[in-house]
Coordinates of C-alpha atoms in Angstrom, one line a residue:
Chain A
M1 CA 66.1 128.3 18.5
S2 CA 66.8 131.7 20.1
S3 CA 65.9 134.8 18.0
S4 CA 68.4 136.9 19.8
I5 CA 72.2 137.0 19.9
G6 CA 74.5 138.5 22.5
L7 CA 77.4 140.8 21.5
I8 CA 80.4 141.6 23.7
A9 CA 81.6 144.8 22.1
G10 CA 85.2 145.9 22.3
M11 CA 87.0 148.6 20.4
G12 CA 86.5 149.7 16.8
V13 CA 83.9 149.3 14.1
L14 CA 83.8 145.5 14.2
P15 CA 81.0 145.3 16.8
L16 CA 79.0 147.6 14.5
H17 CA 79.5 145.2 11.6
V18 CA 78.5 142.2 13.6
A19 CA 75.4 143.9 15.0
D20 CA 74.5 145.0 11.5
E21 CA 74.9 141.5 10.1
A22 CA 72.9 140.0 12.9
S23 CA 70.1 142.5 12.5
T24 CA 70.0 141.8 8.7
R25 CA 69.4 138.2 9.6
G26 CA 66.4 139.2 11.8
L27 CA 68.1 138.6 15.1
K28 CA 67.7 140.9 18.1
V29 CA 71.1 142.0 19.4
I30 CA 71.8 142.3 23.1
A31 CA 75.1 144.1 23.6
I32 CA 77.5 144.5 26.5
A33 CA 79.6 147.6 26.0
F34 CA 82.5 149.2 27.9
P35 CA 82.8 152.9 28.5
G36 CA 86.0 154.2 26.9
L37 CA 86.3 151.2 24.7
T38 CA 83.1 150.6 22.8
D39 CA 82.0 153.0 20.0
P40 CA 78.8 154.6 21.5
S41 CA 77.1 154.6 18.1
L42 CA 76.6 150.8 18.7
E43 CA 73.5 151.8 20.7
R44 CA 71.8 153.0 17.5
I45 CA 71.9 149.6 15.8
V46 CA 71.3 147.1 18.5
G47 CA 68.2 146.2 20.4
E48 CA 69.6 146.8 23.9
T49 CA 73.0 148.0 25.1
F50 CA 74.3 147.5 28.6
W51 CA 77.4 149.5 29.7
L52 CA 79.6 147.5 32.1
K53 CA 83.1 147.5 33.5
L54 CA 85.4 144.9 32.1
G55 CA 85.3 142.9 35.3
Q56 CA 81.5 142.5 35.6
L57 CA 81.3 138.9 34.5
E58 CA 78.4 138.0 36.8
K59 CA 76.3 140.9 35.5
A60 CA 77.1 140.2 31.9
I61 CA 76.0 136.6 32.2
S62 CA 72.8 137.5 34.1
I63 CA 71.9 140.1 31.4
F64 CA 72.3 137.6 28.6
K65 CA 70.3 134.9 30.5
S66 CA 67.4 137.3 31.4
H67 CA 67.2 138.1 27.6
G68 CA 67.1 134.4 26.6
V69 CA 70.5 134.7 24.8
E70 CA 72.1 131.3 24.2
K71 CA 74.8 132.4 21.7
I72 CA 77.1 135.3 21.8
V73 CA 79.8 136.8 19.6
M74 CA 82.9 138.7 21.0
A75 CA 83.8 141.5 18.6
G76 CA 86.4 144.2 18.8
K77 CA 89.7 144.3 20.5
I78 CA 90.0 144.6 24.3
E79 CA 93.7 145.3 24.6
K80 CA 95.5 143.0 26.9
S81 CA 97.1 146.0 28.6
N82 CA 93.6 146.8 29.9
L83 CA 93.4 143.3 31.4
L84 CA 96.8 143.5 33.0
K85 CA 95.8 146.5 35.0
I86 CA 93.8 144.1 37.1
W87 CA 92.8 146.6 39.8
N88 CA 91.1 148.8 37.2
L89 CA 88.9 145.9 36.1
R90 CA 86.7 146.1 39.2
P91 CA 86.2 142.3 39.0
D92 CA 83.0 141.0 40.6
G93 CA 83.0 137.8 42.7
R94 CA 82.7 135.5 39.7
A95 CA 85.4 137.3 37.7
L96 CA 87.7 137.2 40.8
R97 CA 87.2 133.4 41.2
M98 CA 87.9 133.0 37.5
I99 CA 91.1 135.2 37.6
R100 CA 92.4 133.3 40.7
S101 CA 91.9 130.0 38.8
L102 CA 94.0 131.2 35.8
K103 CA 97.2 129.1 35.5
D104 CA 98.8 132.0 33.5
W105 CA 98.0 135.3 31.8
R106 CA 98.3 134.1 28.2
D107 CA 95.5 135.4 25.8
D108 CA 94.3 131.9 25.1
T109 CA 94.1 131.0 28.8
I110 CA 92.1 134.1 29.8
L111 CA 89.7 133.8 26.9
A112 CA 89.1 130.1 27.4
A113 CA 88.3 130.8 31.0
I114 CA 85.8 133.5 30.1
A115 CA 84.2 131.1 27.5
E116 CA 84.0 128.4 30.2
E117 CA 82.1 130.7 32.6
F118 CA 79.6 131.5 29.9
R119 CA 79.3 127.9 29.0
K120 CA 78.4 127.0 32.6
D121 CA 75.3 129.1 32.2
G122 CA 74.4 127.7 28.8
I123 CA 75.8 130.5 26.7
L124 CA 78.1 129.5 23.8
I125 CA 80.6 131.8 22.1
D126 CA 80.4 131.7 18.3
E127 CA 83.3 132.2 15.9
I128 CA 83.3 135.7 14.6
T129 CA 84.0 134.8 10.9
P130 CA 80.4 133.9 10.0
W131 CA 79.3 137.3 11.3
A132 CA 82.0 139.3 9.6
G133 CA 82.5 137.4 6.3
K134 CA 82.5 140.5 4.2
L135 CA 85.4 141.9 6.2
M136 CA 87.8 138.9 5.8
A137 CA 90.8 139.4 3.5
S138 CA 90.6 137.7 0.2
S139 CA 93.5 136.2 -1.6
G140 CA 96.0 138.0 -3.9
V141 CA 97.0 141.6 -4.4
L142 CA 94.3 144.0 -3.0
T143 CA 95.9 147.2 -4.1
K144 CA 97.0 148.8 -7.4
R145 CA 100.6 148.1 -6.6
A146 CA 101.9 144.6 -6.3
P147 CA 105.0 143.6 -4.4
N148 CA 108.3 143.1 -6.3
D149 CA 110.3 139.9 -6.3
I150 CA 112.4 140.8 -3.3
Q151 CA 109.3 141.8 -1.4
W152 CA 107.6 138.5 -2.2
K153 CA 110.6 136.7 -0.8
D154 CA 110.3 138.8 2.4
I155 CA 106.6 138.0 2.6
A156 CA 107.5 134.3 2.6
F157 CA 110.2 134.9 5.2
G158 CA 108.0 137.0 7.3
R159 CA 105.2 134.4 7.2
T160 CA 107.6 131.8 8.7
M161 CA 108.6 134.3 11.4
A162 CA 105.0 135.4 12.2
R163 CA 103.9 131.8 12.5
G164 CA 106.9 131.1 14.8
I165 CA 106.0 134.0 17.2
G166 CA 102.4 133.0 16.9
A167 CA 103.1 129.5 17.9
L168 CA 104.8 130.9 21.0
D169 CA 101.6 133.0 21.6
I170 CA 103.7 136.1 21.6
G171 CA 102.0 138.0 18.8
Q172 CA 100.7 138.0 15.2
T173 CA 102.9 140.6 13.4
V174 CA 106.5 140.9 12.3
V175 CA 108.2 143.6 10.3
V176 CA 111.0 142.3 8.1
K177 CA 113.4 143.5 5.4
N178 CA 115.9 141.5 3.4
A179 CA 115.2 138.4 5.5
A180 CA 116.0 140.1 8.8
V181 CA 113.4 140.6 11.5
I182 CA 113.2 144.4 12.3
A183 CA 110.4 144.3 14.9
V184 CA 108.2 141.7 16.6
E185 CA 104.7 142.5 18.0
A186 CA 104.1 141.5 21.6
I187 CA 101.5 143.3 23.7
E188 CA 102.1 146.7 22.2
G189 CA 99.9 145.9 19.1
T190 CA 100.5 145.9 15.4
D191 CA 100.6 149.6 14.9
K192 CA 103.3 150.3 17.4
A193 CA 105.4 147.4 16.1
I194 CA 105.2 148.9 12.6
R195 CA 106.1 152.4 13.8
R196 CA 109.0 151.1 15.7
A197 CA 110.7 149.7 12.6
G198 CA 110.5 153.2 11.1
E199 CA 111.9 154.7 14.3
L200 CA 114.8 152.4 14.1
G201 CA 115.6 154.0 10.7
V202 CA 114.7 151.0 8.6
S203 CA 112.3 151.9 5.8
N204 CA 110.9 150.0 2.8
T205 CA 109.9 147.1 5.1
V206 CA 107.4 144.3 4.7
V207 CA 104.8 143.8 7.4
V208 CA 103.3 140.3 7.8
K209 CA 100.3 139.6 10.0
M210 CA 99.2 136.0 10.4
A211 CA 96.7 134.2 12.7
K212 CA 98.4 132.1 15.3
P213 CA 98.5 128.4 14.3
Q214 CA 96.3 127.7 17.3
Q215 CA 94.2 130.8 17.0
D216 CA 90.7 130.4 18.4
M217 CA 88.5 132.3 15.9
R218 CA 86.0 133.0 18.6
F219 CA 88.4 135.6 20.0
D220 CA 90.8 138.2 18.8
V221 CA 90.8 137.6 15.1
P222 CA 93.7 139.4 13.4
G223 CA 92.6 142.7 12.0
I224 CA 93.9 145.6 10.0
G225 CA 92.4 148.9 8.9
P226 CA 93.2 152.5 8.0
S227 CA 95.2 153.0 11.1
T228 CA 97.5 150.1 10.1
I229 CA 98.2 152.0 6.8
D230 CA 98.8 155.3 8.7
S231 CA 101.4 153.5 10.8
M232 CA 103.0 152.1 7.6
I233 CA 103.1 155.5 6.1
A234 CA 104.8 156.9 9.2
A235 CA 107.3 154.1 9.2
R236 CA 107.8 154.2 5.4
A237 CA 106.8 150.5 5.1
R238 CA 106.0 149.2 1.6
V239 CA 104.1 146.0 1.8
L240 CA 101.4 144.5 4.1
A241 CA 100.7 140.8 3.9
I242 CA 97.8 139.3 5.8
E243 CA 96.4 135.8 6.1
T244 CA 93.5 135.2 3.7
G245 CA 90.2 134.3 5.3
K246 CA 91.6 134.8 8.8
T247 CA 92.3 138.6 8.9
M248 CA 89.6 141.2 9.0
I249 CA 89.9 144.4 7.2
T250 CA 87.9 147.1 8.9
D251 CA 86.8 149.7 6.4
F252 CA 88.1 148.0 3.3
S253 CA 87.6 150.9 0.9
E254 CA 89.3 153.5 3.1
T255 CA 92.2 151.0 3.9
V256 CA 92.9 150.3 0.2
R257 CA 92.4 154.0 -0.8
K258 CA 95.1 155.0 1.8
A259 CA 97.4 152.3 0.7
D260 CA 97.0 153.2 -3.0
G261 CA 97.7 156.8 -2.2
A262 CA 100.9 155.9 -0.5
K263 CA 102.0 153.3 -3.1
I264 CA 101.7 150.5 -0.5
S265 CA 100.8 147.0 -1.5
I266 CA 98.4 144.9 0.5
V267 CA 98.2 141.2 -0.3
G268 CA 96.2 138.3 1.1
I269 CA 98.4 135.2 1.5
P270 CA 97.6 131.6 2.4
V271 CA 98.8 130.0 5.6
D272 CA 101.3 127.9 3.7
G273 CA 102.3 127.0 0.1
P274 CA 103.6 129.5 -2.4
V275 CA 103.0 133.2 -1.7
T276 CA 103.6 134.7 -5.1
E277 CA 100.7 135.9 -7.3
Chain B
M1 CA 152.7 129.0 16.6
S2 CA 152.1 132.7 16.1
S3 CA 152.9 135.0 19.0
S4 CA 150.4 137.5 17.8
I5 CA 146.6 137.6 17.8
G6 CA 144.2 139.7 15.7
L7 CA 141.3 141.7 17.3
I8 CA 138.3 143.1 15.4
A9 CA 137.2 145.6 17.9
G10 CA 133.5 146.7 18.0
M11 CA 131.7 148.7 20.7
G12 CA 132.1 148.8 24.4
V13 CA 134.7 147.5 26.9
L14 CA 134.9 143.9 25.7
P15 CA 137.7 144.5 23.1
L16 CA 139.7 146.1 26.0
H17 CA 139.2 143.0 28.1
V18 CA 140.2 140.7 25.3
A19 CA 143.3 142.8 24.5
D20 CA 144.2 142.8 28.2
E21 CA 143.8 139.0 28.5
A22 CA 145.9 138.4 25.3
S23 CA 148.6 140.8 26.5
T24 CA 148.7 139.0 29.9
R25 CA 149.3 135.8 27.9
G26 CA 152.3 137.4 26.2
L27 CA 150.7 137.8 22.8
K28 CA 151.0 140.8 20.6
V29 CA 147.6 142.2 19.7
I30 CA 147.0 143.6 16.2
A31 CA 143.6 145.4 16.3
I32 CA 141.2 146.6 13.6
A33 CA 139.1 149.4 15.0
F34 CA 136.2 151.5 13.6
P35 CA 135.9 155.3 14.2
G36 CA 132.7 156.0 16.1
L37 CA 132.3 152.5 17.3
T38 CA 135.5 151.3 19.0
D39 CA 136.7 152.8 22.3
P40 CA 139.8 154.9 21.3
S41 CA 141.5 153.9 24.6
L42 CA 142.1 150.5 23.0
E43 CA 145.2 152.0 21.3
R44 CA 146.8 152.3 24.7
I45 CA 146.8 148.5 25.4
V46 CA 147.4 146.9 22.0
G47 CA 150.5 146.6 19.9
E48 CA 149.1 148.2 16.8
T49 CA 145.7 149.6 16.0
F50 CA 144.4 150.2 12.5
W51 CA 141.3 152.4 12.0
L52 CA 139.1 151.2 9.1
K53 CA 135.6 151.6 7.8
L54 CA 133.3 148.6 8.3
G55 CA 133.4 147.6 4.6
Q56 CA 137.2 147.4 4.3
L57 CA 137.5 143.6 4.3
E58 CA 140.4 143.4 1.9
K59 CA 142.4 145.9 3.9
A60 CA 141.6 144.1 7.2
I61 CA 142.8 140.8 5.8
S62 CA 146.0 142.2 4.3
I63 CA 146.8 144.0 7.7
F64 CA 146.5 140.7 9.6
K65 CA 148.5 138.8 7.0
S66 CA 151.3 141.3 6.9
H67 CA 151.6 141.0 10.7
G68 CA 151.6 137.2 10.6
V69 CA 148.3 136.9 12.4
E70 CA 146.7 133.4 12.0
K71 CA 144.0 133.7 14.7
I72 CA 141.6 136.5 15.4
V73 CA 138.9 137.3 17.9
M74 CA 135.8 139.5 17.2
A75 CA 134.9 141.4 20.3
G76 CA 132.3 144.1 20.9
K77 CA 129.0 144.6 19.3
I78 CA 128.7 146.0 15.8
E79 CA 125.0 146.8 15.7
K80 CA 123.2 145.2 12.8
S81 CA 121.6 148.5 12.0
N82 CA 125.0 149.7 10.9
L83 CA 125.3 146.8 8.5
L84 CA 121.9 147.4 7.1
K85 CA 122.9 150.9 6.1
I86 CA 124.9 149.2 3.4
W87 CA 125.9 152.3 1.4
N88 CA 127.5 153.8 4.6
L89 CA 129.7 150.8 4.8
R90 CA 132.0 151.8 1.9
P91 CA 132.5 148.2 1.0
D92 CA 135.7 147.4 -0.9
G93 CA 135.7 144.9 -3.9
R94 CA 136.1 141.9 -1.7
A95 CA 133.3 143.0 0.8
L96 CA 131.1 143.7 -2.2
R97 CA 131.6 140.3 -3.7
M98 CA 130.9 138.8 -0.3
I99 CA 127.7 140.9 0.2
R100 CA 126.5 139.9 -3.3
S101 CA 126.9 136.2 -2.4
L102 CA 124.8 136.5 0.8
K103 CA 121.7 134.4 0.5
D104 CA 120.0 136.6 3.2
W105 CA 120.8 139.2 5.8
R106 CA 120.5 137.1 8.9
D107 CA 123.3 137.6 11.5
D108 CA 124.5 134.1 11.2
T109 CA 124.7 134.3 7.4
I110 CA 126.6 137.5 7.4
L111 CA 129.1 136.5 10.1
A112 CA 129.7 133.1 8.6
A113 CA 130.5 134.8 5.2
I114 CA 133.0 137.1 6.9
A115 CA 134.6 134.1 8.7
E116 CA 134.8 132.3 5.4
E117 CA 136.7 135.3 3.8
F118 CA 139.2 135.3 6.6
R119 CA 139.6 131.5 6.4
K120 CA 140.4 131.6 2.7
D121 CA 143.5 133.6 3.7
G122 CA 144.5 131.3 6.5
I123 CA 143.0 133.3 9.3
L124 CA 140.7 131.6 11.8
I125 CA 138.2 133.3 14.1
D126 CA 138.4 132.0 17.7
E127 CA 135.5 131.8 20.1
I128 CA 135.5 134.7 22.4
T129 CA 134.7 132.9 25.7
P130 CA 138.4 131.7 26.3
W131 CA 139.5 135.3 26.1
A132 CA 136.7 136.7 28.3
G133 CA 136.2 134.0 30.8
K134 CA 136.3 136.4 33.8
L135 CA 133.3 138.2 32.3
M136 CA 131.0 135.2 31.8
A137 CA 127.9 135.0 34.1
S138 CA 128.2 132.4 36.8
S139 CA 125.2 130.4 38.1
G140 CA 122.7 131.4 40.7
V141 CA 121.8 134.7 42.3
L142 CA 124.4 137.4 41.7
T143 CA 122.7 140.2 43.7
K144 CA 121.6 140.8 47.3
R145 CA 118.0 140.3 46.3
A146 CA 116.8 137.0 45.0
P147 CA 113.7 136.5 42.8
N148 CA 110.4 135.5 44.6
D149 CA 108.4 132.4 43.6
I150 CA 106.3 134.1 41.0
Q151 CA 109.4 135.7 39.4
W152 CA 111.2 132.3 39.3
K153 CA 108.2 131.0 37.4
D154 CA 108.4 133.9 35.0
I155 CA 112.1 133.2 34.6
A156 CA 111.3 129.7 33.4
F157 CA 108.6 130.9 31.1
G158 CA 110.8 133.7 29.7
R159 CA 113.6 131.2 29.1
T160 CA 111.2 129.1 26.9
M161 CA 110.2 132.3 25.0
A162 CA 113.7 133.6 24.6
R163 CA 114.9 130.3 23.3
G164 CA 111.9 130.2 20.9
I165 CA 112.7 133.7 19.4
G166 CA 116.4 132.7 19.4
A167 CA 115.7 129.6 17.4
L168 CA 114.0 131.9 14.9
D169 CA 117.2 134.0 14.9
I170 CA 115.0 137.0 15.9
G171 CA 116.8 138.1 19.1
Q172 CA 118.0 137.0 22.5
T173 CA 115.8 138.9 25.0
V174 CA 112.2 138.8 26.1
V175 CA 110.5 140.9 28.8
V176 CA 107.7 138.9 30.6
K177 CA 105.2 139.3 33.4
N178 CA 102.8 136.7 34.8
A179 CA 103.5 134.3 31.9
A180 CA 102.7 137.0 29.2
V181 CA 105.4 138.3 26.8
I182 CA 105.5 142.1 27.1
A183 CA 108.3 142.8 24.6
V184 CA 110.5 140.9 22.2
E185 CA 114.0 142.1 21.1
A186 CA 114.6 142.2 17.4
I187 CA 117.2 144.5 15.9
E188 CA 116.6 147.3 18.3
G189 CA 118.7 145.7 21.0
T190 CA 118.2 144.6 24.6
D191 CA 118.0 148.0 26.2
K192 CA 115.3 149.4 24.0
A193 CA 113.2 146.2 24.4
I194 CA 113.4 146.6 28.2
R195 CA 112.5 150.3 28.0
R196 CA 109.6 149.6 25.8
A197 CA 108.0 147.3 28.4
G198 CA 108.1 150.2 30.8
E199 CA 106.7 152.6 28.2
L200 CA 103.8 150.3 27.7
G201 CA 103.0 150.8 31.4
V202 CA 103.9 147.3 32.6
S203 CA 106.3 147.4 35.5
N204 CA 107.8 144.7 37.8
T205 CA 108.8 142.7 34.8
V206 CA 111.3 139.9 34.4
V207 CA 113.9 140.2 31.6
V208 CA 115.4 137.0 30.3
K209 CA 118.4 137.0 27.9
M210 CA 119.6 133.7 26.5
A211 CA 122.1 132.7 23.8
K212 CA 120.4 131.4 20.7
P213 CA 120.3 127.6 20.5
Q214 CA 122.5 127.8 17.5
Q215 CA 124.6 130.7 18.7
D216 CA 128.1 130.7 17.2
M217 CA 130.3 131.8 20.2
R218 CA 132.8 133.4 17.8
F219 CA 130.4 136.2 17.2
D220 CA 127.9 138.3 19.1
V221 CA 128.0 136.6 22.5
P222 CA 125.0 137.9 24.6
G223 CA 126.1 140.6 27.0
I224 CA 124.7 142.8 29.8
G225 CA 126.2 145.6 31.7
P226 CA 125.4 148.8 33.7
S227 CA 123.4 150.2 30.8
T228 CA 121.1 147.1 31.0
I229 CA 120.4 148.0 34.6
D230 CA 119.8 151.6 33.7
S231 CA 117.2 150.5 31.2
M232 CA 115.6 148.2 33.8
I233 CA 115.5 151.0 36.3
A234 CA 113.8 153.3 33.7
A235 CA 111.3 150.6 33.0
R236 CA 110.8 149.5 36.6
A237 CA 111.8 146.0 35.8
R238 CA 112.7 143.7 38.7
V239 CA 114.6 140.7 37.6
L240 CA 117.3 140.0 35.0
A241 CA 118.0 136.3 34.2
I242 CA 121.0 135.5 31.9
E243 CA 122.4 132.3 30.6
T244 CA 125.3 131.0 32.7
G245 CA 128.6 130.6 30.9
K246 CA 127.2 132.2 27.7
T247 CA 126.4 135.7 28.8
M248 CA 129.1 138.3 29.4
I249 CA 128.8 140.9 32.1
T250 CA 130.8 144.0 31.1
D251 CA 131.8 145.8 34.3
F252 CA 130.5 143.2 36.8
S253 CA 131.0 145.2 40.0
E254 CA 129.2 148.4 38.6
T255 CA 126.4 146.2 37.2
V256 CA 125.8 144.5 40.5
R257 CA 126.2 147.7 42.5
K258 CA 123.5 149.4 40.3
A259 CA 121.2 146.4 40.6
D260 CA 121.6 146.2 44.3
G261 CA 120.9 149.9 44.6
A262 CA 117.6 149.5 42.7
K263 CA 116.6 146.2 44.4
I264 CA 116.9 144.4 41.1
S265 CA 117.8 140.7 41.1
I266 CA 120.3 139.3 38.6
V267 CA 120.5 135.5 38.2
G268 CA 122.5 133.2 36.1
I269 CA 120.4 130.3 34.8
P270 CA 121.2 127.1 32.9
V271 CA 120.0 126.5 29.3
D272 CA 117.6 123.9 30.6
G273 CA 116.6 122.0 33.7
P274 CA 115.2 123.7 36.9
V275 CA 115.8 127.4 37.3
T276 CA 115.1 127.9 41.0
E277 CA 118.0 128.3 43.4

């Protein structure tokens, strides 16, 4: 049993949480970080940090192997728009071979291919949830304010829509009002989809973010945080519904404080069944 | 058999085309138009034009009845964002009752309710396609430039995605690249969805617009026109694929001229089966 764990660290505070949890369990953390993406303060809480470009797959694998890492966690968003700018990736030989073998550019395809490369060298990618349990949304109303009856209906409607676009692997988030879909998230991300609904002049909306039905919890777990609430305030959205146990809340206290200040409701909802309290 | 036909005239040139076609067939056209939405030049080609607010349902019905109209055509977009601003509608008693009876605000629900009100007074809404046959997209490549192999693959992928979001009654259009969905149209409309893909920094995209699987061809037939190409040029999109026989091209020659000038391909594709030439 290895006493170290690898960490591929994307954007935001999530990699810090995972590193903290792993350290608490007495594991040494070997981190791969990316300039411009990863929070530099990661270096203060992990054993060793290696700064690479996104395309340095060979290098990442050899770093983990030379440190005896057999299990890694991928934490923190690496926006797909970064991956699409393929010539900014500086892919090494191994990454290039992997890219050429992709049958398409869907999230699941890319991430499965990356996982397979690591697996070939005896390195397994773990689900993130066991390393970030404290951050997962619980069930029910998380804010002072609860949704009203009409909003609960829109939460149920939005859940159906979000699962529909998730099943198509398009995105995780929809913005709805009165059983009409105002905005759908594709690659632009949750915040921009929320802001767009406001820019279209539709306020008092309900935002629903669900894991994809086929979501691989090793990668890209749905997340919300203070910036989500900032976007909702800008768009005058009223309710945020997220999937219980599958959505991470980065900086829970700040997220709820902001929501309470703006009289926004946040609720954790199950993947199916009734959504009311 | 009535020798007159009613026309509910929304935005754009489509109402003019329908009025022209009806006049050519020797029918008298009784038009309901909306200030700020309907092209005022409609008055020059129809028998009588009545300018109403969107919510004047009772008045519209009584105008048609008093002119012996038994069949009407709804032509030209009335953007859903107008309908959502319900207090700007100035609904009359009949419209209010209809609105209160709506089980939700989906396009299909609203339009079916409107159709039912007219039906109660003996007025039927006709499909628009027989009145706009010259405008419907034909099959195959409509421009000088044809898509390349990769683009044909994205057309097929985009068709699947567009039908998926159509089945959810979200929208008709997706913007795709390399089998990834860059933007999904909800209520913002096709042009804004296309422009968004460009604003996200993703160029050389493929735009696919399909009728919804359950599309009621009496209402809201998918349409493209010169402004669609303007949006594609702004977003540096390369290919526009539209459903043959179900998508209207307003101002065909100008649309194709603009596309040719920008080396954009426009193709008519079937609802299923192979999409290549």
